[in-house]
XYZ file of C-alpha atoms in Angstrom:
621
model
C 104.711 54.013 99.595
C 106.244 56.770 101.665
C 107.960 56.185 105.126
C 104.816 56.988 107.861
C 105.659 58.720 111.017
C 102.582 59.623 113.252
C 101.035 62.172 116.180
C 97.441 60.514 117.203
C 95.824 62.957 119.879
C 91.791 62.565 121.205
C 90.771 60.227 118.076
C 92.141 62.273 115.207
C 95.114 62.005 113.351
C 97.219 65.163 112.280
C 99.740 65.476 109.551
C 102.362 67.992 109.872
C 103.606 68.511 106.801
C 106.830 69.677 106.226
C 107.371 71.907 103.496
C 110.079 74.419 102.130
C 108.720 77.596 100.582
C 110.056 80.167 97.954
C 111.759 83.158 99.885
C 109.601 85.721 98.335
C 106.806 84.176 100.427
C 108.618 84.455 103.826
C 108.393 88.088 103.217
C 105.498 89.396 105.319
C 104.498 86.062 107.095
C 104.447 85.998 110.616
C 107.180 84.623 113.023
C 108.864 85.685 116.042
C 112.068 86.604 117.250
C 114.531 88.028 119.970
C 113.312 91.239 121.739
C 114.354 94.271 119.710
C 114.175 97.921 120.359
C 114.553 98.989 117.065
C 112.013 98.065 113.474
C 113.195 94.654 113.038
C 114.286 93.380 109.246
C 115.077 90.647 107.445
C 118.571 90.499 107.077
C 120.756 88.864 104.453
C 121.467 85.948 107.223
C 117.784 85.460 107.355
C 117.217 85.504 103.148
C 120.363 83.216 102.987
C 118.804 80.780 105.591
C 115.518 81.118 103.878
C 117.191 80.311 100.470
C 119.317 77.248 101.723
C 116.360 75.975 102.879
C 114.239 75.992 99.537
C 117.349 74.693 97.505
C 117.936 72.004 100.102
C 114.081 70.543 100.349
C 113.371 71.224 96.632
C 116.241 68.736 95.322
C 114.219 65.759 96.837
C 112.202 64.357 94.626
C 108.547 64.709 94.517
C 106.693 62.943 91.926
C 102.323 63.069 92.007
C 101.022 59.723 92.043
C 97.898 60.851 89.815
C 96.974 64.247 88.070
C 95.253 66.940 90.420
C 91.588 66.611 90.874
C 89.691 69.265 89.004
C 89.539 72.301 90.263
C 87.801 73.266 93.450
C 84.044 75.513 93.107
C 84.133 78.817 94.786
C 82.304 77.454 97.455
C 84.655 73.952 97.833
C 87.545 76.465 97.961
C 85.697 79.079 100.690
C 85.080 75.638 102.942
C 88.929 74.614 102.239
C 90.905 78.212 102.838
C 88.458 78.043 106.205
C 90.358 75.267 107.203
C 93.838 77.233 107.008
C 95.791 79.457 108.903
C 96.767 82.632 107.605
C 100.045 81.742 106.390
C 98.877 78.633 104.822
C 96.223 80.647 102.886
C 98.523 83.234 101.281
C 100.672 79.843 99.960
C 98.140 78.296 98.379
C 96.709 81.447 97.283
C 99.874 82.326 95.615
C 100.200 78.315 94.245
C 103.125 77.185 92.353
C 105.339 74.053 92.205
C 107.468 74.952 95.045
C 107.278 72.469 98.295
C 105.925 73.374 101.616
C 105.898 72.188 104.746
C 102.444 72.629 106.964
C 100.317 70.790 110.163
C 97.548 69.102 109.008
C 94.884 67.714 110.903
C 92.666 64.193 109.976
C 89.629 63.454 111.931
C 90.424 59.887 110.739
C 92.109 57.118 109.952
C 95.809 56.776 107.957
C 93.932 56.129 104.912
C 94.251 60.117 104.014
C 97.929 59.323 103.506
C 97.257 57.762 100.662
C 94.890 60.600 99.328
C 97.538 62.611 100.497
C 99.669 60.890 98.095
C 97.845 61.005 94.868
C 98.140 65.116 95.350
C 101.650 64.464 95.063
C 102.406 64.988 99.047
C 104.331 62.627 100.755
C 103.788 61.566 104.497
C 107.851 62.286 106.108
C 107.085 61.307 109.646
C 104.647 59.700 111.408
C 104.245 60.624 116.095
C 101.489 58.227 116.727
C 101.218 59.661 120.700
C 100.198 63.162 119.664
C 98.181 62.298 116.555
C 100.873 64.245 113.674
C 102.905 63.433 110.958
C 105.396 65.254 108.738
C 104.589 65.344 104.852
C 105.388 67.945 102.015
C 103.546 69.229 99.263
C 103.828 71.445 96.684
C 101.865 74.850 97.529
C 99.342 74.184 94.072
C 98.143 71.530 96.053
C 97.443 73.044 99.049
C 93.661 73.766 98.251
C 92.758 70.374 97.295
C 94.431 68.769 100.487
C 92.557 71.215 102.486
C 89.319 70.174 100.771
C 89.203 66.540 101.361
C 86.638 65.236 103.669
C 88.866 63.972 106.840
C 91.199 67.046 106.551
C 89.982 69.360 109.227
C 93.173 71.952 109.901
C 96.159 72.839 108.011
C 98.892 75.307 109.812
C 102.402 76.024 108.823
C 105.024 73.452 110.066
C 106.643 77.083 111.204
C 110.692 77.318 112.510
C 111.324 77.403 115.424
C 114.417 79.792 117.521
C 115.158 79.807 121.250
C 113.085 83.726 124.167
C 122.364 86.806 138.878
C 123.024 86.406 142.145
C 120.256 88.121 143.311
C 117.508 86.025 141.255
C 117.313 83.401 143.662
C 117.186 86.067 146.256
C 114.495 87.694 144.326
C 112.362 84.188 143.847
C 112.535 83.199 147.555
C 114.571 80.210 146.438
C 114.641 78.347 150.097
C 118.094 78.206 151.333
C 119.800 74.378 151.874
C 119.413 75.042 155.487
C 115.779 76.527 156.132
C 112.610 74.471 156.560
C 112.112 73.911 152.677
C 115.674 73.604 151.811
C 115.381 69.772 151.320
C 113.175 70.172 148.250
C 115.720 70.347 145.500
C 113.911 68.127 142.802
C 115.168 64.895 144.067
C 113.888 62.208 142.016
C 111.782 64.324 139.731
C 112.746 64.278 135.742
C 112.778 67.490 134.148
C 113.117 67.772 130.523
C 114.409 70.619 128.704
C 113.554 71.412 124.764
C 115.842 73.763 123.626
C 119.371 73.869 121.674
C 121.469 70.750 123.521
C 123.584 70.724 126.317
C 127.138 71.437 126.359
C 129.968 69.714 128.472
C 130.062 71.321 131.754
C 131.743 71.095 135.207
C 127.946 71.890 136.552
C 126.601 68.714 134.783
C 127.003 65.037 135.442
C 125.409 62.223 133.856
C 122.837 64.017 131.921
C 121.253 62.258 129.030
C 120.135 64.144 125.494
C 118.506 63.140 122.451
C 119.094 64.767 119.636
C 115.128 65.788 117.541
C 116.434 68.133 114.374
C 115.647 67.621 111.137
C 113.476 64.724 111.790
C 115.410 62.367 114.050
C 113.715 60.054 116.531
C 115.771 58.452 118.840
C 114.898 55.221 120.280
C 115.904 54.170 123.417
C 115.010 50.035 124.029
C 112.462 49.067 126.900
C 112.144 45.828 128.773
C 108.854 44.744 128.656
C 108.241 46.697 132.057
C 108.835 49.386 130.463
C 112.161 50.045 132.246
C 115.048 51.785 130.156
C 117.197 49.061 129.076
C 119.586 50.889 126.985
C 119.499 54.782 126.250
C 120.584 54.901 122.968
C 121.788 58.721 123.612
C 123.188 61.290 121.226
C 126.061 62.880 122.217
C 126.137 66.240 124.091
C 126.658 69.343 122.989
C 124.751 72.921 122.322
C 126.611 74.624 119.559
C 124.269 77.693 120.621
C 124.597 77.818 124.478
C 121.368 78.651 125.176
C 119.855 74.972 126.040
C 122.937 74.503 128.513
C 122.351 78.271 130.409
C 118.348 77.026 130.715
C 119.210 73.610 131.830
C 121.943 75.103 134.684
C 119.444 77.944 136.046
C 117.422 74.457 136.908
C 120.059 71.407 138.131
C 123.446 73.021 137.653
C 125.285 72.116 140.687
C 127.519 75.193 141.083
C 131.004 73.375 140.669
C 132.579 75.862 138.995
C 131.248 78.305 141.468
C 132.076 76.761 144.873
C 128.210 76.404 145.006
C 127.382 79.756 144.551
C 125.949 79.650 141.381
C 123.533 76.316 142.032
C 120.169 75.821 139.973
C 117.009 75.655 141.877
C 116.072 72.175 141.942
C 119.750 71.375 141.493
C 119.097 67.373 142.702
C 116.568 66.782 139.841
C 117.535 63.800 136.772
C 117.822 66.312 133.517
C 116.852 64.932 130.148
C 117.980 67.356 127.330
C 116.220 67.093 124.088
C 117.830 69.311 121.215
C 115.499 70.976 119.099
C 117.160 74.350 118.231
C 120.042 74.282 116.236
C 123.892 75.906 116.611
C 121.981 79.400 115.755
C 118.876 78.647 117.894
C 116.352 77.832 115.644
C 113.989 75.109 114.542
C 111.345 73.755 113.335
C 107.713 73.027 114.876
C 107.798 69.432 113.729
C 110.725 68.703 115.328
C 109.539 70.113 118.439
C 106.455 67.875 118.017
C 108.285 65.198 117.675
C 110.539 65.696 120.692
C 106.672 66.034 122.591
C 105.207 62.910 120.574
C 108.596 61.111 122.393
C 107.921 62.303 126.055
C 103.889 60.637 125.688
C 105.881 57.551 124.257
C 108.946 57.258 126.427
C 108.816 59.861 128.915
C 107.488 57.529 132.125
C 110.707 55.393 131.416
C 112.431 58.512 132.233
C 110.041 59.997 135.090
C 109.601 62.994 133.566
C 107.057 65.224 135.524
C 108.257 68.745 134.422
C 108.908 69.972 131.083
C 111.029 73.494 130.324
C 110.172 75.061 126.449
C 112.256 78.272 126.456
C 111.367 79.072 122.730
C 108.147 80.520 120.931
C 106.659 81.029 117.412
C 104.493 83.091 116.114
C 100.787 83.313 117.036
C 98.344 83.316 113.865
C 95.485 80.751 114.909
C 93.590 79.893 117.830
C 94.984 77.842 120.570
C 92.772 75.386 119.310
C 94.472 74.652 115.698
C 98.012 75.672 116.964
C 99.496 72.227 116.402
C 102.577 73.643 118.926
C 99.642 74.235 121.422
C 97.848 71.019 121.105
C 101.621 68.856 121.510
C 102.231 71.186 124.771
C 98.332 70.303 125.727
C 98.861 66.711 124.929
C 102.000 66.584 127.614
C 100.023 68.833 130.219
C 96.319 66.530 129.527
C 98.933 63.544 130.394
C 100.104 64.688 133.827
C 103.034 66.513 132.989
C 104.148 70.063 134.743
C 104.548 72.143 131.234
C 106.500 75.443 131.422
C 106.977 77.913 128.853
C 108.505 81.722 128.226
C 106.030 84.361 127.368
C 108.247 86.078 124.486
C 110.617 89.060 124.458
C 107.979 91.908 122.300
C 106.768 93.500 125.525
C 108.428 96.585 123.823
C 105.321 96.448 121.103
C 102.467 96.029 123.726
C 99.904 94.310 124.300
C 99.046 90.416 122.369
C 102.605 89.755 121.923
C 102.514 86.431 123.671
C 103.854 83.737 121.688
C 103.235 79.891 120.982
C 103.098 78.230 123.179
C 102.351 80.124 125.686
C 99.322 81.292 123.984
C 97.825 77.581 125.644
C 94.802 78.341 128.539
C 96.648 74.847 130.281
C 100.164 75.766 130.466
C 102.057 77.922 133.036
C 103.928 81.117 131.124
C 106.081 82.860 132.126
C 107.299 86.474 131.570
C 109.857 88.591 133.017
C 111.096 90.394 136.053
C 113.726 92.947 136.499
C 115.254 92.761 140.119
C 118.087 95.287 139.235
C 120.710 92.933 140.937
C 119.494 93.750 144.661
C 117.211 91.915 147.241
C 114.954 94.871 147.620
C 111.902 94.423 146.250
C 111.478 98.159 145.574
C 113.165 98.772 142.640
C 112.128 95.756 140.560
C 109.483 95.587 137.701
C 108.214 93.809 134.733
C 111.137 93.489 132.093
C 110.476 95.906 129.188
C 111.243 93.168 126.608
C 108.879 90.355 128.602
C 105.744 89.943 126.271
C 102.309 91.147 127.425
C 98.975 89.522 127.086
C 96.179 89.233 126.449
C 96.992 86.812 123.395
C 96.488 86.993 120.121
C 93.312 85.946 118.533
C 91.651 83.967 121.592
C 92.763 86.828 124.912
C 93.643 85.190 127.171
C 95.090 86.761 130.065
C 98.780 85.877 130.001
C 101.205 85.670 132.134
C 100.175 83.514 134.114
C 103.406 84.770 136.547
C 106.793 86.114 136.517
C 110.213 85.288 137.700
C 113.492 86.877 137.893
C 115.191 86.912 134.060
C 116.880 89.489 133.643
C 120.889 89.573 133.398
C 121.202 85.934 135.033
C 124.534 84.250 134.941
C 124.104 80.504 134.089
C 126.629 77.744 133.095
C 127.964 78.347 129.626
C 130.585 76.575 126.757
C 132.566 79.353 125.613
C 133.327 77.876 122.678
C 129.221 78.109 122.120
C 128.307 80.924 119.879
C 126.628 83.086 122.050
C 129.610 82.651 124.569
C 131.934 83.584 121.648
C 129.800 86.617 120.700
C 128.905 87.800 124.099
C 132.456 86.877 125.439
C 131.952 89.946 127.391
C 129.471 88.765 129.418
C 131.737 85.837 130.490
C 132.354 85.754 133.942
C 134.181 83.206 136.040
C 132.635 83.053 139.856
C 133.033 81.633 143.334
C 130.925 82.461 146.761
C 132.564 85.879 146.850
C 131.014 87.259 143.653
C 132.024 87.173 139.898
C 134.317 88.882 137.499
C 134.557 89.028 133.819
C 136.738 86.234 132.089
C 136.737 85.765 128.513
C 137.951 82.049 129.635
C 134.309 82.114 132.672
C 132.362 79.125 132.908
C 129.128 81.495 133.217
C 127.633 83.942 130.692
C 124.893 86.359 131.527
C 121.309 86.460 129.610
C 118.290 87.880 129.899
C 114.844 87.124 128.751
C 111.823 85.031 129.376
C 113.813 82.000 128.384
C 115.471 82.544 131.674
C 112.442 83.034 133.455
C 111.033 80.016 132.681
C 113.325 77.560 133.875
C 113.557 79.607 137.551
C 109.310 78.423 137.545
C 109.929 74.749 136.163
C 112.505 74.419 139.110
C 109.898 75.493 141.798
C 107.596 72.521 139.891
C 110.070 70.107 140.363
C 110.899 70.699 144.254
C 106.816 70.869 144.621
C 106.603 67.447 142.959
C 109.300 66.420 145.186
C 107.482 67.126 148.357
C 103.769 65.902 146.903
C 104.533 63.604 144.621
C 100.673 63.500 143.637
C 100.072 66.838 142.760
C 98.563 67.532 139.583
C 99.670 70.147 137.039
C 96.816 72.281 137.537
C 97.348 72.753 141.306
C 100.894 72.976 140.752
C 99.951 76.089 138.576
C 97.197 77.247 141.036
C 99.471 77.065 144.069
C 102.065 78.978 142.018
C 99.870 82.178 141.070
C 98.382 82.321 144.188
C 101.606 82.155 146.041
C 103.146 84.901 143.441
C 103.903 88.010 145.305
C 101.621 90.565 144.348
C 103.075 93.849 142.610
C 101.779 97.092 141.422
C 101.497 95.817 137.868
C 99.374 95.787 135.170
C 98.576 91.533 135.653
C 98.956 91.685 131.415
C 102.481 92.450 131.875
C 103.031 90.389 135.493
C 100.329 88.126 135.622
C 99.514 86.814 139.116
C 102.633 88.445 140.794
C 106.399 87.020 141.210
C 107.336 83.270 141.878
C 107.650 83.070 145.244
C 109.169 79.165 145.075
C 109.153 79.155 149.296
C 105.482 80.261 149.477
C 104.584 77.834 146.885
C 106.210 74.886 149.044
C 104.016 76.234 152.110
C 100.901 75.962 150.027
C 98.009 73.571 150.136
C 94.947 74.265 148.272
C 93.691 71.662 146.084
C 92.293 72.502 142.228
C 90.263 69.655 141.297
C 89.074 71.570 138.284
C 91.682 72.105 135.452
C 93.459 75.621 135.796
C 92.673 77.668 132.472
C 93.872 80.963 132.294
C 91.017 83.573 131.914
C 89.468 85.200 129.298
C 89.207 88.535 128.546
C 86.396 90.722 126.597
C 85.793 94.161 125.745
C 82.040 95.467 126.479
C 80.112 96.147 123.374
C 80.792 99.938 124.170
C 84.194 99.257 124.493
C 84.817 101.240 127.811
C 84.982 98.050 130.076
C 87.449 95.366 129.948
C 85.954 92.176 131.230
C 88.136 88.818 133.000
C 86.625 85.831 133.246
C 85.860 84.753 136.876
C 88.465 81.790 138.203
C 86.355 81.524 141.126
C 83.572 80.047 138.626
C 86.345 78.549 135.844
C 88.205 76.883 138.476
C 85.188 75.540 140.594
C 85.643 77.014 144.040
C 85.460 80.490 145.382
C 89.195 79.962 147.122
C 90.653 80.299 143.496
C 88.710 83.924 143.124
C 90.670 86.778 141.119
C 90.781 88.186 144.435
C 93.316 85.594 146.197
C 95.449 85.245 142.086
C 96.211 88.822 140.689
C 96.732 91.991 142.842
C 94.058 94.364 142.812
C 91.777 91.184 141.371
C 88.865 91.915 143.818
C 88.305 94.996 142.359
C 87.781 93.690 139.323
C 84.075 92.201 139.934
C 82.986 96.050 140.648
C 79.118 95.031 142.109
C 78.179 93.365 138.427
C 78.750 89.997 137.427
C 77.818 88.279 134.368
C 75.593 84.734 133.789
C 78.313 83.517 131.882
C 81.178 84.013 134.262
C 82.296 87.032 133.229
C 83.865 89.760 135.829
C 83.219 93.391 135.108
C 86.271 95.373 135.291
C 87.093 99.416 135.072
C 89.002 99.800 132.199
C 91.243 102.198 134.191
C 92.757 99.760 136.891
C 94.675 98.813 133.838
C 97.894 101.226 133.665
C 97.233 101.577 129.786
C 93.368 101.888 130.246
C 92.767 103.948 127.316
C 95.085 101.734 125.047
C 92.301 99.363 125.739
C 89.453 101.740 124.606
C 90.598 101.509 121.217
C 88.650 99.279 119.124
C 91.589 98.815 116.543
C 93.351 97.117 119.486
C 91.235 93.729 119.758
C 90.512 93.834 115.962
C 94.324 92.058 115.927
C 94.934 93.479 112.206
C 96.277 96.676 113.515
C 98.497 95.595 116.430
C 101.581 95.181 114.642
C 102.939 98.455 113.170
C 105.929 96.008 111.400
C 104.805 93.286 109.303
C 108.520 92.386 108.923
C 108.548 91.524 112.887
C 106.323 88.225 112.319
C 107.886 87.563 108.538
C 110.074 84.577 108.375
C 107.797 82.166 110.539
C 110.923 80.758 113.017
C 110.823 79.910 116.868
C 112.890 81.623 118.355
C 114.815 81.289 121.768
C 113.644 84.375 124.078
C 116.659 85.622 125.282
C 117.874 88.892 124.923
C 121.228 90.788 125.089
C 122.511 93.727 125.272
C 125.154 93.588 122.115
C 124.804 92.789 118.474
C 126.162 89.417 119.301
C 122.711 88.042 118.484
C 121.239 89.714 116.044
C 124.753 88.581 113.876
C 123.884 84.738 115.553
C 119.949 85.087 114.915
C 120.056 87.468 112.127
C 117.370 89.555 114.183
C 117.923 92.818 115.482
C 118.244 92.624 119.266
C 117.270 95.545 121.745
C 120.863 97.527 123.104
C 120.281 97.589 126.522
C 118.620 94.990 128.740
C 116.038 96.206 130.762
């Protein structure tokens, strides 16, 4: 029998099962990765990571418990590829012996392990909170997994890879002295998924638990429920990027005189490594590290969680497992904040997962060009645009400052040793470059996101009863309102001081809106929050700039908000049929090919792309 490992979420039971597959079909599946200016490729990093990968997961042993059924009738196999996402289709359409790793759903019972198992699958994991397991399979078996009666879903168990002074400036972060400057996340967990946490001057007493490659640590309760021992793995962030996220949010500024202090610098951090020494990962393990916060995060008052990485999107929000773990959190009272992406440079859709999720808050990218005037700052070229892929949904849901932010950093990571130009060591009169500085400067949604999980964690600090979706109500109506397309900036720029001076209450949940095309095509249409969210105080007109012009005298039965397709700055982009057809979006299949999260940040050297093995834009912006 094969070790179980679970993820139970709203009655059903999901497998995700991890499986390795033959390089030649990475080519042309879609992923994500760091914002690039020029036609990303696959590089020879990539292929050799790709290839490790297969020869690693194919040496363990996988021996069927009984011969494959017979095969499938045209119309048993139309019902099972239905059940796939694309990715997972063009495996099992391809078959062969090789192992793969995917996210299956069951609408029942743990029984279907053991069917499972006479396919010659094996169960790796089991997250009983979230309804998932990990298993592997060999890719000829795909079909007749997919066409047993309690399978309903099957997605790929895709990789995963990680998306200034004048930021806080920029995001109206209250000064220690002013009315709100006592909200500083005291008492308020916030955890962060992304690639560890290194040693740092700026962080004391910090625990992290280490998730890749299947781990699940275990920290012992008393019967209370009360942490009795931590069990922690040890710190560290070979990559760097999980320690500059975590410092944007509690770093204390001690190696700074202050100067460089995160937002919520008073809230109790709880690193959980998902991403590995080059930034990536897997989904599964970032399941698993989601699973863990439903099982154990109350222990650790965790009210706020930071995911600073994306995938790919290729199904609905609805059968994204990534979604559905982010969901599970938000469904169980937890703040959930995510990056947008880093493909604003290709347009429109290029949200990733999770952010893709109507529940969550995302986050994209502003540019403050290093000043406190508001006039020269826009929406980051790189910061992904909505509406997403597949479902459109309008996304952002805000921005924050992201763009060339100096953060704690280990400059023995490797992105401090390959940006070691973008070292700096700082006090309160301003920075200079040091090869030897205890800061590096990124940009990118990943750095974004944590500047919005911060403002979450000072709100929960002054209203400790606030529920996620008011948290992300107050947030987008409180954005300041910019002359932007609201698919690039969403409902304006955190405005963390406005936010605290807020106090409408959303007693509905807080989905992001849809968006539809006429039949004609000539009008874009946005769902109406005043309707979604259940009172007329949460209208379009109060969330995105411009918003009341967006009902234009005709409103739909259904909710929907008539809209001119030229207040949009690109209003004859969305004319174009081809455009919401989502097969014609991408003009470089190789952008979404090896199927990894990646960590959305973005520089301006070819330190990453020789890190990530993507090729990275040359000049941030």
């Amino acid at each position: 029998m094969s070790k179980l490992t679970s993820y139970v979420a709203g009655g059903a039971l999901a497998l995700a099962v991890a499986v390795s597959i033959n390089h030649q079909y990475v080519q042309g599946l879609p992923h994500t990765g760091l914002a690039s200016a020029a036609t990303p490729a696959i590089t020879a990093d990539a292929s050799e990571a790709a290839t490790h990968l297969v020869a690693s997961v194919s040496s363990m042993p996988l021996a069927p418990i009984a011969p494959l059924p017979p095969a499938l009738s045209d119309i048993q196999l139309s019902e099972a590829r239905s059940k796939m996402s694309r990715s997972v289709q063009a495996i099992a359409s391809a078959g062969g012996e090789q192992e793969v790793q995917l996210v299956i759903r069951f609408d029942n019972s743990l029984a279907s392990a053991e069917q499972l198992e006479r396919l010659g699958g094996e169960v790796l994991a089991h997250y009983g909170a979230l309804g998932m397991a990990a298993v592997r399979i060999s890719a000829g078996a795909i079909d007749q997994l997919a066409a047993l009666a309690p399978v309903t879903r099957l997605s790929m168990d895709a990789p995963v890879i990680a998306s200034s002074f004048s930021s806080k400036s920029t995001a109206r972060v209250p000064d220690q002295n002013a009315p709100n400057g006592q909200f500083t996340g005291q008492n308020v967990g916030v955890a962060v998924l992304d690639s560890g946490l290194a040693k740092h001057n700026d962080f004391k007493g910090y625990t992290q638990y280490e998730f890749l490659n299947g781990k699940y640590p275990r920290p012992k309760l008393s019967p209370a429920g009360q942490v009795n021992s931590r069990n922690s793995s040890k710190r560290t962030d070979p990559f760097g990027h999980g320690t500059h996220v975590a410092g944007i949010i509690v770093g204390s500024g001690n190696s700074s005189a202050g100067a460089l202090r995160g937002a919520a610098r008073n809230a109790t951090l709880l690193s959980m490594r998902v991403l590995d020494s080059r930034g990536r990962g897997n989904t599964s393990d970032a399941i698993a590290a989601m699973n863990w916060l439903l099982e154990y995060g109350p222990a650790f008052d965790i009210e706020v969680v930071n995911i600073s990485f994306g995938k790919a999107i290729e199904e609905s929000a609805e059968n994204d497992p990534l979604v559905q773990a982010a969901e599970a959190l938000w469904d169980a009272g937890i703040v959930v904040v995510v990056s947008a992406g880093n493909y604003g440079r290709d347009g429109h859709m290029t949200i990733t997962s999770p952010g893709n999720s109507r529940k969550v808050i995302t986050v994209g990218s502003l540019t403050d060009s290093g000043t406190a005037d508001f006039s020269d700052d826009y929406v980051s070229t790189y910061s992904s645009r909505g509406p997403t892929l597949i479902d459109h949904v309008l996304k952002p849901d805000l921005i924050a400052p992201g763009n060339r932010v100096l953060a704690p950093a280990d400059e023995d990571s490797e992105l401090g040793d390959e940006m070691e130009d973008r070292l700096y060591r700082c006090n309160r009169s301003g920075c200079s470059a040091d090869d030897d500085g205890r800061y590096l400067e990124l940009s990118g949604t990943s750095m974004a996101a944590p500047l919005v999980a911060a403002a979450a964690a000072n709100m929960l600090q002054k209203d400790p009863l606030l529920t996620p979706a008011t948290i992300k109500a107050r947030l987008m109506r409180s954005a300041r309102k910019i002359d932007a397309d609201p698919t690039h900036a969403g409902a304006g720029v955190l405005d963390i001081n406005a936010a605290l001076n807020q106090t409408g209450i959303l007693y509905e949940e807080a989905l992001s809106p849809l968006m539809a095309r006429s039949e004609d095509g000539q009008v874009v249409m946005v769902e109406d929050t005043a309707q979604l969210w259940g009172n007329p105080t949460w209208g379009a007109g109060y969330l995105w700039s411009d918003g009341y012009l967006w009902s234009d005298g005709y409103l739909w039965s259904d909710g929907y908000l008539w809209s001119d397709a030229y207040l949009w700055s690109d209003g004859y982009l969305w004319s174009d049929a081809y455009l919401w057809s989502d097969g014609y979006l991408w003009s470089d299949a190789y952008l979404w090919s090896d199927g990894y999260l990646w960590s959305d940040a973005v520089g301006d050297t070819n330190a990453l792309y020789r890190t990530t093995g993507q090729v990275t834009t040359l000049q941030d912006d």
